[in-house]
PDB file of C-alpha atoms in Angstrom:
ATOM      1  CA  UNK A   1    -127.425-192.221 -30.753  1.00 52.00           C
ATOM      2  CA  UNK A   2    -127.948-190.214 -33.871  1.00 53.00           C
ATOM      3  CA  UNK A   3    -124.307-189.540 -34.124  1.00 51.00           C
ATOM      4  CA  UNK A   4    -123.271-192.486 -35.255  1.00 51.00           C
ATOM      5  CA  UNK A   5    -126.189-192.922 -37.997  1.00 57.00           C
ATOM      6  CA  UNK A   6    -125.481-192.827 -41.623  1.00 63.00           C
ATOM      7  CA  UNK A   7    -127.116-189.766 -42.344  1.00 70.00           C
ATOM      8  CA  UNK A   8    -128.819-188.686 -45.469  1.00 67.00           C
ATOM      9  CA  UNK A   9    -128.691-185.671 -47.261  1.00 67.00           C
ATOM     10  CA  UNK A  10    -131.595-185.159 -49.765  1.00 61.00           C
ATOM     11  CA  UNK A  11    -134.314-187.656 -50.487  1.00 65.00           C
ATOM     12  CA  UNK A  12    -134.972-186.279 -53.914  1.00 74.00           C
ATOM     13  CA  UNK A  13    -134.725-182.706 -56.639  1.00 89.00           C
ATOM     14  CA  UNK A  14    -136.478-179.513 -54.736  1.00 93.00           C
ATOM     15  CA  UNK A  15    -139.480-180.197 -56.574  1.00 95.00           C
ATOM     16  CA  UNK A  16    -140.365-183.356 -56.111  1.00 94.00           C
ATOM     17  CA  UNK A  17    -140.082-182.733 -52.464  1.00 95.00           C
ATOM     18  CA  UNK A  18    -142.249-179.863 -52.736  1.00 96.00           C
ATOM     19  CA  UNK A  19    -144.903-181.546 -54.551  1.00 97.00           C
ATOM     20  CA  UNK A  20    -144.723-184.728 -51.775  1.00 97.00           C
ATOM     21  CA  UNK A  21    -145.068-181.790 -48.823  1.00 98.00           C
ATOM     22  CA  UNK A  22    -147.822-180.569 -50.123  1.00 97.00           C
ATOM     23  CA  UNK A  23    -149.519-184.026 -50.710  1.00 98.00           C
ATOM     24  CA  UNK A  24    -148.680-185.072 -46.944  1.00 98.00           C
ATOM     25  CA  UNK A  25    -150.156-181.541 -45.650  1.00 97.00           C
ATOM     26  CA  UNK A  26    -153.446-181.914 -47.577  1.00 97.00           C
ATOM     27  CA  UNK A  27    -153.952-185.360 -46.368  1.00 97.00           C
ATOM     28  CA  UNK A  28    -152.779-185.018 -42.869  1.00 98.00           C
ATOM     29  CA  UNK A  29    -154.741-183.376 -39.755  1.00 98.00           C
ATOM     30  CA  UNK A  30    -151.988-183.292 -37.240  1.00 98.00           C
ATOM     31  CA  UNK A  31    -148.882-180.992 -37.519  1.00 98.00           C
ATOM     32  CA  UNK A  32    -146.408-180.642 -35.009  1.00 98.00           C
ATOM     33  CA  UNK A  33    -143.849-177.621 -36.133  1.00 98.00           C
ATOM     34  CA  UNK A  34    -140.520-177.388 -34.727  1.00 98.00           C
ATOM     35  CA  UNK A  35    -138.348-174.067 -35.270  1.00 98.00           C
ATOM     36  CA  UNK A  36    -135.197-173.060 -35.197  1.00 97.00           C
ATOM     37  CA  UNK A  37    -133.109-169.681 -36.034  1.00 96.00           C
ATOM     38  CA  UNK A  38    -133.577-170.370 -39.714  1.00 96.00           C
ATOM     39  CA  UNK A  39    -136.673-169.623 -39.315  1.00 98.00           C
ATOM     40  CA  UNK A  40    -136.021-165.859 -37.774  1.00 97.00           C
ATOM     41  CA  UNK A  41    -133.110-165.741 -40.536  1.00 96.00           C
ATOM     42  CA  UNK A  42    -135.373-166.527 -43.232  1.00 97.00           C
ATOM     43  CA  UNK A  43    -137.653-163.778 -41.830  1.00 97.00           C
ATOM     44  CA  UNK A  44    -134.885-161.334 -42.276  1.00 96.00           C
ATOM     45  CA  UNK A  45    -133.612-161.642 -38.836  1.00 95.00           C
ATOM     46  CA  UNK A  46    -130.027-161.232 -39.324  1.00 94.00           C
ATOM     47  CA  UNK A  47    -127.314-160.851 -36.725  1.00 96.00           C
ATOM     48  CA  UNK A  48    -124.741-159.633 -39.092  1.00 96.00           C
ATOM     49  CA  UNK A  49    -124.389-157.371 -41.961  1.00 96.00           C
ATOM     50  CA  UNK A  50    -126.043-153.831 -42.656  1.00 96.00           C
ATOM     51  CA  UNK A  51    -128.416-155.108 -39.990  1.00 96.00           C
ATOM     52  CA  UNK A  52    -125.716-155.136 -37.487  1.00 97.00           C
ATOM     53  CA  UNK A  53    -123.520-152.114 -38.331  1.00 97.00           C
ATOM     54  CA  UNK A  54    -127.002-150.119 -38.039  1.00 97.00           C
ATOM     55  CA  UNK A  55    -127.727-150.459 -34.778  1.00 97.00           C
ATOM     56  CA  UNK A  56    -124.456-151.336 -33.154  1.00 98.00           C
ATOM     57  CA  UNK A  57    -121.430-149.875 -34.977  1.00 98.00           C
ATOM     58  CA  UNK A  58    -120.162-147.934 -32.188  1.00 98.00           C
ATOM     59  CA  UNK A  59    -119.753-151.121 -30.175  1.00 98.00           C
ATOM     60  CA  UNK A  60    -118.699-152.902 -33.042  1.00 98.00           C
ATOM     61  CA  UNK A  61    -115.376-149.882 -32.702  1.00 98.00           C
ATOM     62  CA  UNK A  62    -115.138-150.143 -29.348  1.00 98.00           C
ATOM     63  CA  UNK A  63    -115.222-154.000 -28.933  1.00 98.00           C
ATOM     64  CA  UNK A  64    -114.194-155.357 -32.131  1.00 98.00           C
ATOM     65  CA  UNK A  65    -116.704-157.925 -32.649  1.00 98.00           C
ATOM     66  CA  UNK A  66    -118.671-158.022 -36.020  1.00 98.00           C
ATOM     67  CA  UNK A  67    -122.089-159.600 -35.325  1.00 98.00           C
ATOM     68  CA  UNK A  68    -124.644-159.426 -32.764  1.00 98.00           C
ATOM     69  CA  UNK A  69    -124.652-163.021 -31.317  1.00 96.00           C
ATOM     70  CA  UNK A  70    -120.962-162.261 -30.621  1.00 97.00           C
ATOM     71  CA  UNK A  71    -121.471-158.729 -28.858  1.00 98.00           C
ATOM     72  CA  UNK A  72    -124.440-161.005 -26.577  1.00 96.00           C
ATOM     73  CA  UNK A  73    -120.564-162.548 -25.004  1.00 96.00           C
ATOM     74  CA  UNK A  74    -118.607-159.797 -24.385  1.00 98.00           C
ATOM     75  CA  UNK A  75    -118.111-158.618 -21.558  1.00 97.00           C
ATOM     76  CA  UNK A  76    -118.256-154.712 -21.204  1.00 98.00           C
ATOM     77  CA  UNK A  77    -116.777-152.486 -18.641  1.00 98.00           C
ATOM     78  CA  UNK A  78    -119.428-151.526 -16.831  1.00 98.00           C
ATOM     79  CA  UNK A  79    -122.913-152.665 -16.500  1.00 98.00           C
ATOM     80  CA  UNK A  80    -124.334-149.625 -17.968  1.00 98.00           C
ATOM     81  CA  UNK A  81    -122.761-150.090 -21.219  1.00 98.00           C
ATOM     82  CA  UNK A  82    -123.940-153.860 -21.094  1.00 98.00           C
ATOM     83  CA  UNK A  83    -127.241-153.053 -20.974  1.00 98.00           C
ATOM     84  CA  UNK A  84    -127.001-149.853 -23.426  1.00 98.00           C
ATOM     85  CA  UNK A  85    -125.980-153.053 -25.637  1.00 98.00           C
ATOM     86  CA  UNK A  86    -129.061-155.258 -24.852  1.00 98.00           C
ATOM     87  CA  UNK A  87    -131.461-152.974 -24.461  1.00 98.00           C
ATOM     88  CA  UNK A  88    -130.639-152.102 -28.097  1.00 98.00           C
ATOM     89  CA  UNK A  89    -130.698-155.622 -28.932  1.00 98.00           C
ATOM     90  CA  UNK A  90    -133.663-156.750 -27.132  1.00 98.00           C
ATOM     91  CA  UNK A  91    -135.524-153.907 -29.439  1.00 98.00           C
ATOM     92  CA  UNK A  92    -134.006-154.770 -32.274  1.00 97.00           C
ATOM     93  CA  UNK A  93    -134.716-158.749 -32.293  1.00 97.00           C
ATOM     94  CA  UNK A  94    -138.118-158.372 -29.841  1.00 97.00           C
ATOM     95  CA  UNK A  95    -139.656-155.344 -30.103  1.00 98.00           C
ATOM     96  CA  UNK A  96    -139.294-154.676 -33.786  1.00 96.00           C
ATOM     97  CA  UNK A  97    -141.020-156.400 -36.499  1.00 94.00           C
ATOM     98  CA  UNK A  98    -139.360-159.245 -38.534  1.00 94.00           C
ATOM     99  CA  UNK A  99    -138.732-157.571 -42.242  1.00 94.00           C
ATOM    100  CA  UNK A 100    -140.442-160.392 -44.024  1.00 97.00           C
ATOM    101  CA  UNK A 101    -144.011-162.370 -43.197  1.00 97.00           C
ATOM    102  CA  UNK A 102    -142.117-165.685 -43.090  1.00 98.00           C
ATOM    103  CA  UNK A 103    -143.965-166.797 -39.676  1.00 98.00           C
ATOM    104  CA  UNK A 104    -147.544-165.875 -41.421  1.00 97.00           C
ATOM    105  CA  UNK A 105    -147.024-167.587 -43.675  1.00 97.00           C
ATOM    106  CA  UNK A 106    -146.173-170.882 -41.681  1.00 98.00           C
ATOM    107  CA  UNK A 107    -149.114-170.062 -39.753  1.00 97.00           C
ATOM    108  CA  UNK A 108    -151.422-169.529 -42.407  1.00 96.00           C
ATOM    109  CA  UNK A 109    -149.880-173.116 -43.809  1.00 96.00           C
ATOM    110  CA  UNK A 110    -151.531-175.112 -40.040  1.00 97.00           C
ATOM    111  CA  UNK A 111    -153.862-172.516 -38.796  1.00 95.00           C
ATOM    112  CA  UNK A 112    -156.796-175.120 -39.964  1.00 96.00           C
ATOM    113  CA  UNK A 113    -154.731-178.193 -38.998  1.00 98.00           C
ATOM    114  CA  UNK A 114    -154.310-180.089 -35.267  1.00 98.00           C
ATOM    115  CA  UNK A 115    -151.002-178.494 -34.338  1.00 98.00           C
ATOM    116  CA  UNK A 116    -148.457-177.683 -31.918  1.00 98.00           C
ATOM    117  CA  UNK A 117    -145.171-175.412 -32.535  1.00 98.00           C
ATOM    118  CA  UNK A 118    -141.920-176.062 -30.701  1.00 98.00           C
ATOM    119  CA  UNK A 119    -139.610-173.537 -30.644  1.00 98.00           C
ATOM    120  CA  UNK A 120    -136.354-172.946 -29.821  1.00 98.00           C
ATOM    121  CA  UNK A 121    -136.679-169.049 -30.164  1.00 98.00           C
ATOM    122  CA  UNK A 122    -136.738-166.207 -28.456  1.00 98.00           C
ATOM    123  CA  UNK A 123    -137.777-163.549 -30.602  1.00 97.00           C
ATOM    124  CA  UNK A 124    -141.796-163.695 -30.006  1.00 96.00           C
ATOM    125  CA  UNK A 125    -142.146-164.015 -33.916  1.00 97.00           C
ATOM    126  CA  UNK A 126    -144.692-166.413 -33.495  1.00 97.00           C
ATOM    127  CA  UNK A 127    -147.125-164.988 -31.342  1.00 95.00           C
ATOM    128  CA  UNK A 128    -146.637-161.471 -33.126  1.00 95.00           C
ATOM    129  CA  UNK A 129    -147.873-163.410 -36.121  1.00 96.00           C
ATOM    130  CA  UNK A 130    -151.084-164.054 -34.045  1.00 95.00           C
ATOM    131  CA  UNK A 131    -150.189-167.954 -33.120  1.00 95.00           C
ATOM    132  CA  UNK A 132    -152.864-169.725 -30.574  1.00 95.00           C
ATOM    133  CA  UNK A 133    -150.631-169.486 -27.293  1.00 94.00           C
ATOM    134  CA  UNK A 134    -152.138-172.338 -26.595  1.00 97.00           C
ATOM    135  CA  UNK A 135    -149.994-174.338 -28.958  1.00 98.00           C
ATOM    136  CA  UNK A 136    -146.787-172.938 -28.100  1.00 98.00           C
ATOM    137  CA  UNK A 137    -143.966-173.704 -26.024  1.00 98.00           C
ATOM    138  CA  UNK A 138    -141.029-171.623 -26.523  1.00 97.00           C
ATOM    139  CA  UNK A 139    -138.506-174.025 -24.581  1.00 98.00           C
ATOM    140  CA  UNK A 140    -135.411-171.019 -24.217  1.00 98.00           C
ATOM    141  CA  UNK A 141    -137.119-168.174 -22.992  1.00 97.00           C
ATOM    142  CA  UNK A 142    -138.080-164.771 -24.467  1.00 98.00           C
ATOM    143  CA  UNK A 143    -136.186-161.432 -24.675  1.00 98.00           C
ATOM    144  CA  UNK A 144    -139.057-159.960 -23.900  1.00 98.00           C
ATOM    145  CA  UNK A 145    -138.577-161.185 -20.140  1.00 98.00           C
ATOM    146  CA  UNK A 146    -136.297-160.507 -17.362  1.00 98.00           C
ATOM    147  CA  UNK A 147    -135.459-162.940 -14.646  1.00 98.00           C
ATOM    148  CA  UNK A 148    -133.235-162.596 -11.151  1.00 98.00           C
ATOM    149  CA  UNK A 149    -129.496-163.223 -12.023  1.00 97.00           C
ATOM    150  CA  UNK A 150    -129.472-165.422  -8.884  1.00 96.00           C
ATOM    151  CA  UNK A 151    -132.319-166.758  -8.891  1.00 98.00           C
ATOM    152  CA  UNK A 152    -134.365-165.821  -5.785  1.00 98.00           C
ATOM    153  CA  UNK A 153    -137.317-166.982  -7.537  1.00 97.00           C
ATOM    154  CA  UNK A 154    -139.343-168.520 -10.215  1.00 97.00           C
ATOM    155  CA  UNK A 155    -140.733-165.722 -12.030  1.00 98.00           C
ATOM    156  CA  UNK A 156    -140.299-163.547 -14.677  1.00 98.00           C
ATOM    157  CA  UNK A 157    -140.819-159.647 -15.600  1.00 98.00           C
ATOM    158  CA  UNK A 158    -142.017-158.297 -18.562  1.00 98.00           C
ATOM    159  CA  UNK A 159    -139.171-155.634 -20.223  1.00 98.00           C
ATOM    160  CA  UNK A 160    -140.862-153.204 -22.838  1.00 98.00           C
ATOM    161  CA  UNK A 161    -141.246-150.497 -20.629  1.00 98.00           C
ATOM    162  CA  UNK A 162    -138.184-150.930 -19.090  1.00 98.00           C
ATOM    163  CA  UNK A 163    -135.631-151.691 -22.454  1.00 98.00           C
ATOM    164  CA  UNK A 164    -137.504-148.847 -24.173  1.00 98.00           C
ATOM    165  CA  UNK A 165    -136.395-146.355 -21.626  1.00 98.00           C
ATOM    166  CA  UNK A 166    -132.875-147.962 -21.605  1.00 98.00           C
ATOM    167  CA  UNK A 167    -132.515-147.353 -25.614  1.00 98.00           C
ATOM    168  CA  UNK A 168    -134.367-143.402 -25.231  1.00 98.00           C
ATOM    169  CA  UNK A 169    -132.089-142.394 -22.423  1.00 98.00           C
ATOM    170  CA  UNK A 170    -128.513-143.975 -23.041  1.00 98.00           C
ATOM    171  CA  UNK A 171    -125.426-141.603 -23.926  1.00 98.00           C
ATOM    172  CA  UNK A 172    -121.873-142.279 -25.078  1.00 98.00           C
ATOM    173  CA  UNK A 173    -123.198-146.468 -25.425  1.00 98.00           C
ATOM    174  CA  UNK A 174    -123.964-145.980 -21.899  1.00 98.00           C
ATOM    175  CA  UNK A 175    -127.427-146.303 -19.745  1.00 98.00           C
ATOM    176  CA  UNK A 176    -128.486-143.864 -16.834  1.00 98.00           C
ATOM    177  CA  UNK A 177    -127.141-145.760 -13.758  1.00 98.00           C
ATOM    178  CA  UNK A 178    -130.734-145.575 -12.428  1.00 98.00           C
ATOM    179  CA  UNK A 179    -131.707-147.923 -14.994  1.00 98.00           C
ATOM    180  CA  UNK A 180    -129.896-150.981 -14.209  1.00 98.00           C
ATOM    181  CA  UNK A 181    -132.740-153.518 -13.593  1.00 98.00           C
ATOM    182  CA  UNK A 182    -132.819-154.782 -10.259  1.00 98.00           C
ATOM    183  CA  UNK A 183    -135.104-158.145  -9.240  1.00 98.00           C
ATOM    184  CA  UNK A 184    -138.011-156.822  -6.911  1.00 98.00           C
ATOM    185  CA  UNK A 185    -137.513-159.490  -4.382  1.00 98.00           C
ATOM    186  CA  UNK A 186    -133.872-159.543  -3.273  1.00 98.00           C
ATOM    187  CA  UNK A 187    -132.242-156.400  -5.129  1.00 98.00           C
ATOM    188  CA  UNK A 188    -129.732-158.498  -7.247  1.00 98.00           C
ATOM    189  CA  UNK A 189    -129.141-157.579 -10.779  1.00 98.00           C
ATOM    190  CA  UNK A 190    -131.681-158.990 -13.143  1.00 98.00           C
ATOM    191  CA  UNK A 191    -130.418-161.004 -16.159  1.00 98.00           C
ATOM    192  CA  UNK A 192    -132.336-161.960 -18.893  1.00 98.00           C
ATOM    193  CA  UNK A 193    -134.794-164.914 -19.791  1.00 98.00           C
ATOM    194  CA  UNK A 194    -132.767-166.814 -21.467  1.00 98.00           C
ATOM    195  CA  UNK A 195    -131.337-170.381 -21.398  1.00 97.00           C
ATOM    196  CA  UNK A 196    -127.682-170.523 -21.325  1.00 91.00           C
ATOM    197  CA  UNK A 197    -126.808-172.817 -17.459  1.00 92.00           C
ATOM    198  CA  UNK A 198    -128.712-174.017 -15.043  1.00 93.00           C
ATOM    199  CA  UNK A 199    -129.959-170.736 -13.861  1.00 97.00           C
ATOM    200  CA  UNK A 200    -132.590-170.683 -15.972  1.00 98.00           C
ATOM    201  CA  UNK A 201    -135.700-169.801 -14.585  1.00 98.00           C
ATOM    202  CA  UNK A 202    -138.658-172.098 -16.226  1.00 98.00           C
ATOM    203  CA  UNK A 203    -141.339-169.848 -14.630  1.00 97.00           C
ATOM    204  CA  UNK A 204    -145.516-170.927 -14.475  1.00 97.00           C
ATOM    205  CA  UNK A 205    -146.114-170.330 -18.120  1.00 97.00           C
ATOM    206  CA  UNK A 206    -143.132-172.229 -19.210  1.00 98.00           C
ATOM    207  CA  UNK A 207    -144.380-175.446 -17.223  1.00 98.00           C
ATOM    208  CA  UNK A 208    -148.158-174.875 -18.287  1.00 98.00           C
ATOM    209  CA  UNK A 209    -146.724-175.004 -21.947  1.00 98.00           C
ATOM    210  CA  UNK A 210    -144.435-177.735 -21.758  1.00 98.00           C
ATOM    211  CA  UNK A 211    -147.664-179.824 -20.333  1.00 98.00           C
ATOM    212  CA  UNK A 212    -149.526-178.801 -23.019  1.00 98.00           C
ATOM    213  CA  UNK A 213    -146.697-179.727 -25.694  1.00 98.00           C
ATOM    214  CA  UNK A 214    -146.103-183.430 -24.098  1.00 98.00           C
ATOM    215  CA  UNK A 215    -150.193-183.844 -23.801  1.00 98.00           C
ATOM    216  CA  UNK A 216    -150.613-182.992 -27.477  1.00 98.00           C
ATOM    217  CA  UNK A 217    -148.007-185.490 -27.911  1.00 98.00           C
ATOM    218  CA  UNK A 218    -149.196-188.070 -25.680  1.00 98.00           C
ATOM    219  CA  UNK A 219    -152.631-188.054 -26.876  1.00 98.00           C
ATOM    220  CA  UNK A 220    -151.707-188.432 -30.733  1.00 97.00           C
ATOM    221  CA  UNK A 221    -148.779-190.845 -30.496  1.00 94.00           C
ATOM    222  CA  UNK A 222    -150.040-193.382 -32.833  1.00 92.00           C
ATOM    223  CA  UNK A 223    -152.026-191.482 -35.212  1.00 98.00           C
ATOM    224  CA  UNK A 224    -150.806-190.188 -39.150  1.00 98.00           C
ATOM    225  CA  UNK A 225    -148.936-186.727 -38.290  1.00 98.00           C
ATOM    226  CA  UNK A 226    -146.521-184.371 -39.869  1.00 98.00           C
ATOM    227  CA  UNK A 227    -142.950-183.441 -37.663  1.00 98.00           C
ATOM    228  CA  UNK A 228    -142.307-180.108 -39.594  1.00 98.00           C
ATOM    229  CA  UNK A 229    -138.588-179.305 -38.826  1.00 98.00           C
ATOM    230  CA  UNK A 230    -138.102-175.975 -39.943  1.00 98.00           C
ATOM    231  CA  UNK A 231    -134.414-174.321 -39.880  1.00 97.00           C
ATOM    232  CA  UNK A 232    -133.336-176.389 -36.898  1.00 97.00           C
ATOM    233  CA  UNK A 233    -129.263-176.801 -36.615  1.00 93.00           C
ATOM    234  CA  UNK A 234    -127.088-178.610 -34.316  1.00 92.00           C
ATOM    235  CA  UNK A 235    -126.870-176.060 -31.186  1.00 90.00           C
ATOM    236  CA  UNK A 236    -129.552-178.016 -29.142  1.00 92.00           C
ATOM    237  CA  UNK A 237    -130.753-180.990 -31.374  1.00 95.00           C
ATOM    238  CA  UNK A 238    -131.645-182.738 -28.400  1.00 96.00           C
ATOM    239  CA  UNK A 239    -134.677-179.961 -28.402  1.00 98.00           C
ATOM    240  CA  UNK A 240    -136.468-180.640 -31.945  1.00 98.00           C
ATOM    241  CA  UNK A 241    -134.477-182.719 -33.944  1.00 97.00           C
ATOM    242  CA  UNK A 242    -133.554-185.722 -32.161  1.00 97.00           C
ATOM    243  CA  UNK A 243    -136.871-185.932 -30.823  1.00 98.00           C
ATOM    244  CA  UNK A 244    -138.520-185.336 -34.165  1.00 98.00           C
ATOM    245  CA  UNK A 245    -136.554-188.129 -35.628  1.00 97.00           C
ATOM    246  CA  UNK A 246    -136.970-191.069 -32.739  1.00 97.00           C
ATOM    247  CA  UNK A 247    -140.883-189.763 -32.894  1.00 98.00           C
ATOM    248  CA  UNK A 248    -140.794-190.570 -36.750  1.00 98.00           C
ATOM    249  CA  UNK A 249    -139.360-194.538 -36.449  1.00 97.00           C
ATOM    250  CA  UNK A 250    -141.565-194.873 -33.796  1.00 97.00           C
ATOM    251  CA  UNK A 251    -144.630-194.555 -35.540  1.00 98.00           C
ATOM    252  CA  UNK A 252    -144.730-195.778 -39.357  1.00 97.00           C
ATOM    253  CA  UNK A 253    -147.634-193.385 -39.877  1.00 98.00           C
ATOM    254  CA  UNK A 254    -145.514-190.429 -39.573  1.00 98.00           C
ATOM    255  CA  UNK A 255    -143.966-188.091 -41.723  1.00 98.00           C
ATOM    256  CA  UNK A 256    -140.722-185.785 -40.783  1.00 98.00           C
ATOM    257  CA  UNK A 257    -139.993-182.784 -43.023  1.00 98.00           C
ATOM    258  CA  UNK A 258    -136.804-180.966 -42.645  1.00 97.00           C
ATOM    259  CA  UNK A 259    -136.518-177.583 -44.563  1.00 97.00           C
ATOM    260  CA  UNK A 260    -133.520-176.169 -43.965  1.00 96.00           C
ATOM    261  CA  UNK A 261    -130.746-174.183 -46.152  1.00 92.00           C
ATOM    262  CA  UNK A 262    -127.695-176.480 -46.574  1.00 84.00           C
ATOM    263  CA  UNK A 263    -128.529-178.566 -43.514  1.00 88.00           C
ATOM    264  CA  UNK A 264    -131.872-180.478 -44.767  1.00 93.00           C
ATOM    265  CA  UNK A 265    -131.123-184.144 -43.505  1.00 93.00           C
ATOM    266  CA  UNK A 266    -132.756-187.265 -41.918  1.00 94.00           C
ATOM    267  CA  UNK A 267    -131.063-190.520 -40.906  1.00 94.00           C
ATOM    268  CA  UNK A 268    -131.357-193.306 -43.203  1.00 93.00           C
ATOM    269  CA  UNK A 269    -133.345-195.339 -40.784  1.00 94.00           C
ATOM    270  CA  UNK A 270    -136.119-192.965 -41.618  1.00 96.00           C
ATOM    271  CA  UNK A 271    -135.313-192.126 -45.230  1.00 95.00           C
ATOM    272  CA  UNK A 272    -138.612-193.860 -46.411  1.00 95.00           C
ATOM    273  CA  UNK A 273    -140.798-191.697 -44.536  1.00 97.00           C
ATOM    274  CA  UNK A 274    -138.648-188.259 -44.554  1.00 97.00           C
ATOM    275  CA  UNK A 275    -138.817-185.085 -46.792  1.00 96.00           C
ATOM    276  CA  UNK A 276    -135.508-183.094 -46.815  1.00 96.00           C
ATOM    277  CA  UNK A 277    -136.198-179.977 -48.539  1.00 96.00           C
ATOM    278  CA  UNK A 278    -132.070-178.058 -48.895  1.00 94.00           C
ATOM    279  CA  UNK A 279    -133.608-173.890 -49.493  1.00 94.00           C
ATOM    280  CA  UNK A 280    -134.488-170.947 -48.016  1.00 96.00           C
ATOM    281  CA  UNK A 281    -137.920-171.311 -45.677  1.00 98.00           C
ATOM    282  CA  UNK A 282    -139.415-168.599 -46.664  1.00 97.00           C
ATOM    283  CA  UNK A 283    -139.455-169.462 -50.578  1.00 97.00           C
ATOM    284  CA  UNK A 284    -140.075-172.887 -49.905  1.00 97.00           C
ATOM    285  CA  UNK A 285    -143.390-171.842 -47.706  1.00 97.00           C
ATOM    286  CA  UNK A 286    -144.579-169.615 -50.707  1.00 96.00           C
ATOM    287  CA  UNK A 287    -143.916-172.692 -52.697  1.00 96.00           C
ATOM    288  CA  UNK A 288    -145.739-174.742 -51.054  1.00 95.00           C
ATOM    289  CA  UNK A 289    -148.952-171.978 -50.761  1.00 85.00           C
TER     290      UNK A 289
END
């Protein structure tokens, strides 16, 4: 559908769109917030760079590939080394701390409001930044979580313990063989939580939240509320976006607000009630404080 809209790209100078954000989230109760990797990016959440070569530059010689999301893909010669890999990166993007207070900061933007976050993240960002869990569904999974490659079941297993030992004991990019993580039902490999075929495993807390995220919706259809986009791209716009945008031209009380670096648009058929804000989210938030 949205495909073949005429699309716009900015609905006005930075700070004009600043001051009309602020005048919509001062007069409206009802924020739902919808995040994307920009969000962990703008947190300092890199894949690449110094962040990279720090943690995974022996891989990066071995394998040849220059950025975490790409080493997530390869395929390495035995399954120690794969998860001497993700156990690294599961402590890295899950375990650590983001560098900068970016998610605070959102939350200290709705903490007083009626609202409901969306996200398509896995990092746990938002409830490290103390988020009601209440209003959350994290629709992809968690790194945090382990599932059964097959799946014999619909349930998940917490990792820390495990991925910590992983990352203390590994030698030569390779885990003790003791380590591999085996699902305590059938014995098969585990895999992690994360959404990438229809393997997926959407366990009891995933269903409980996406309940909660179509009630909150249900119950507030027709009533003046905020879609905050924030750092959304085109991976899975079928998530946040698309939704966000049919949501907004169905109700002529709504606002959408897309803050996003380079990729801040709206179609036109919304363009009267849209904010496209083209910058980095974590300036824009302190802006907008």
């Amino acid at each position: 559908m949205f495909g073949r809209m005429p699309i716009t790209k900015s609905t006005g100078d930075y700070w004009t769109q600043i001051k009309k954000l602020k005048n919509v989230l001062e007069n409206t109760e009802i924020v739902v917030a919808g995040a994307g990797a920009g969000l962990s990016a703008s947190a300092g959440f890199a894949y690449d760079g110094e962040r990279f070569r720090k943690n995974f530059s022996d891989f990066e010689d071995k394998y040849g590939f220059h950025d975490m999301y790409a080493g997530a893909f390869c395929q390495y010669d035995t399954p120690e080394e794969h998860w001497a890999y993700w156990s690294r990166f599961i402590t890295v993007n899950r375990y650590m701390d983001a560098p900068k207070p970016v998610y605070k900061e959102l939350l200290d933007l709705i903490r007083d409001k009626d609202y409901f976050v969306i996200t398509t993240n896995v990092d746990h960002c938002f409830q490290k930044a103390g988020i009601d869990k209440k209003r959350l569904f994290y629709t992809q999974g968690d790194y945090g979580l382990f599932q059964c490659s097959e799946p014999c079941c619909q349930e998940t297993f917490e990792n820390e313990k495990e991925v910590r030992e992983m990352v203390e004991r590994q030698e030569d990019m390779r885990i003790p063989s003791e380590l591999l993580p085996v699902c305590p039902h059938c014995g098969r490999p585990m895999t992690m939580n994360l959404r990438s075929d229809n393997s997926f495993v959407e366990d009891e807390g995933w269903h409980r939240a996406a309940e909660r995220y179509e009630n909150f919706l249900r119950t507030r259809k027709h009533m003046p509320i905020l879609f905050l986009e924030l750092g959304v791209g085109y991976n899975t716009p079928g998530i946040i976006k698309y939704p966000f945008w049919q949501m907004t031209a169905g109700n002529p009380k709504a606002t959408y607000a897309c803050i996003n670096a380079k990729e801040a648009v709206c179609p036109d058929e919304i363009r009267g009630q849209a904010i496209c804000i083209d910058g980095d989210i974590g300036t824009v938030l302190k802006d907008l404080g």
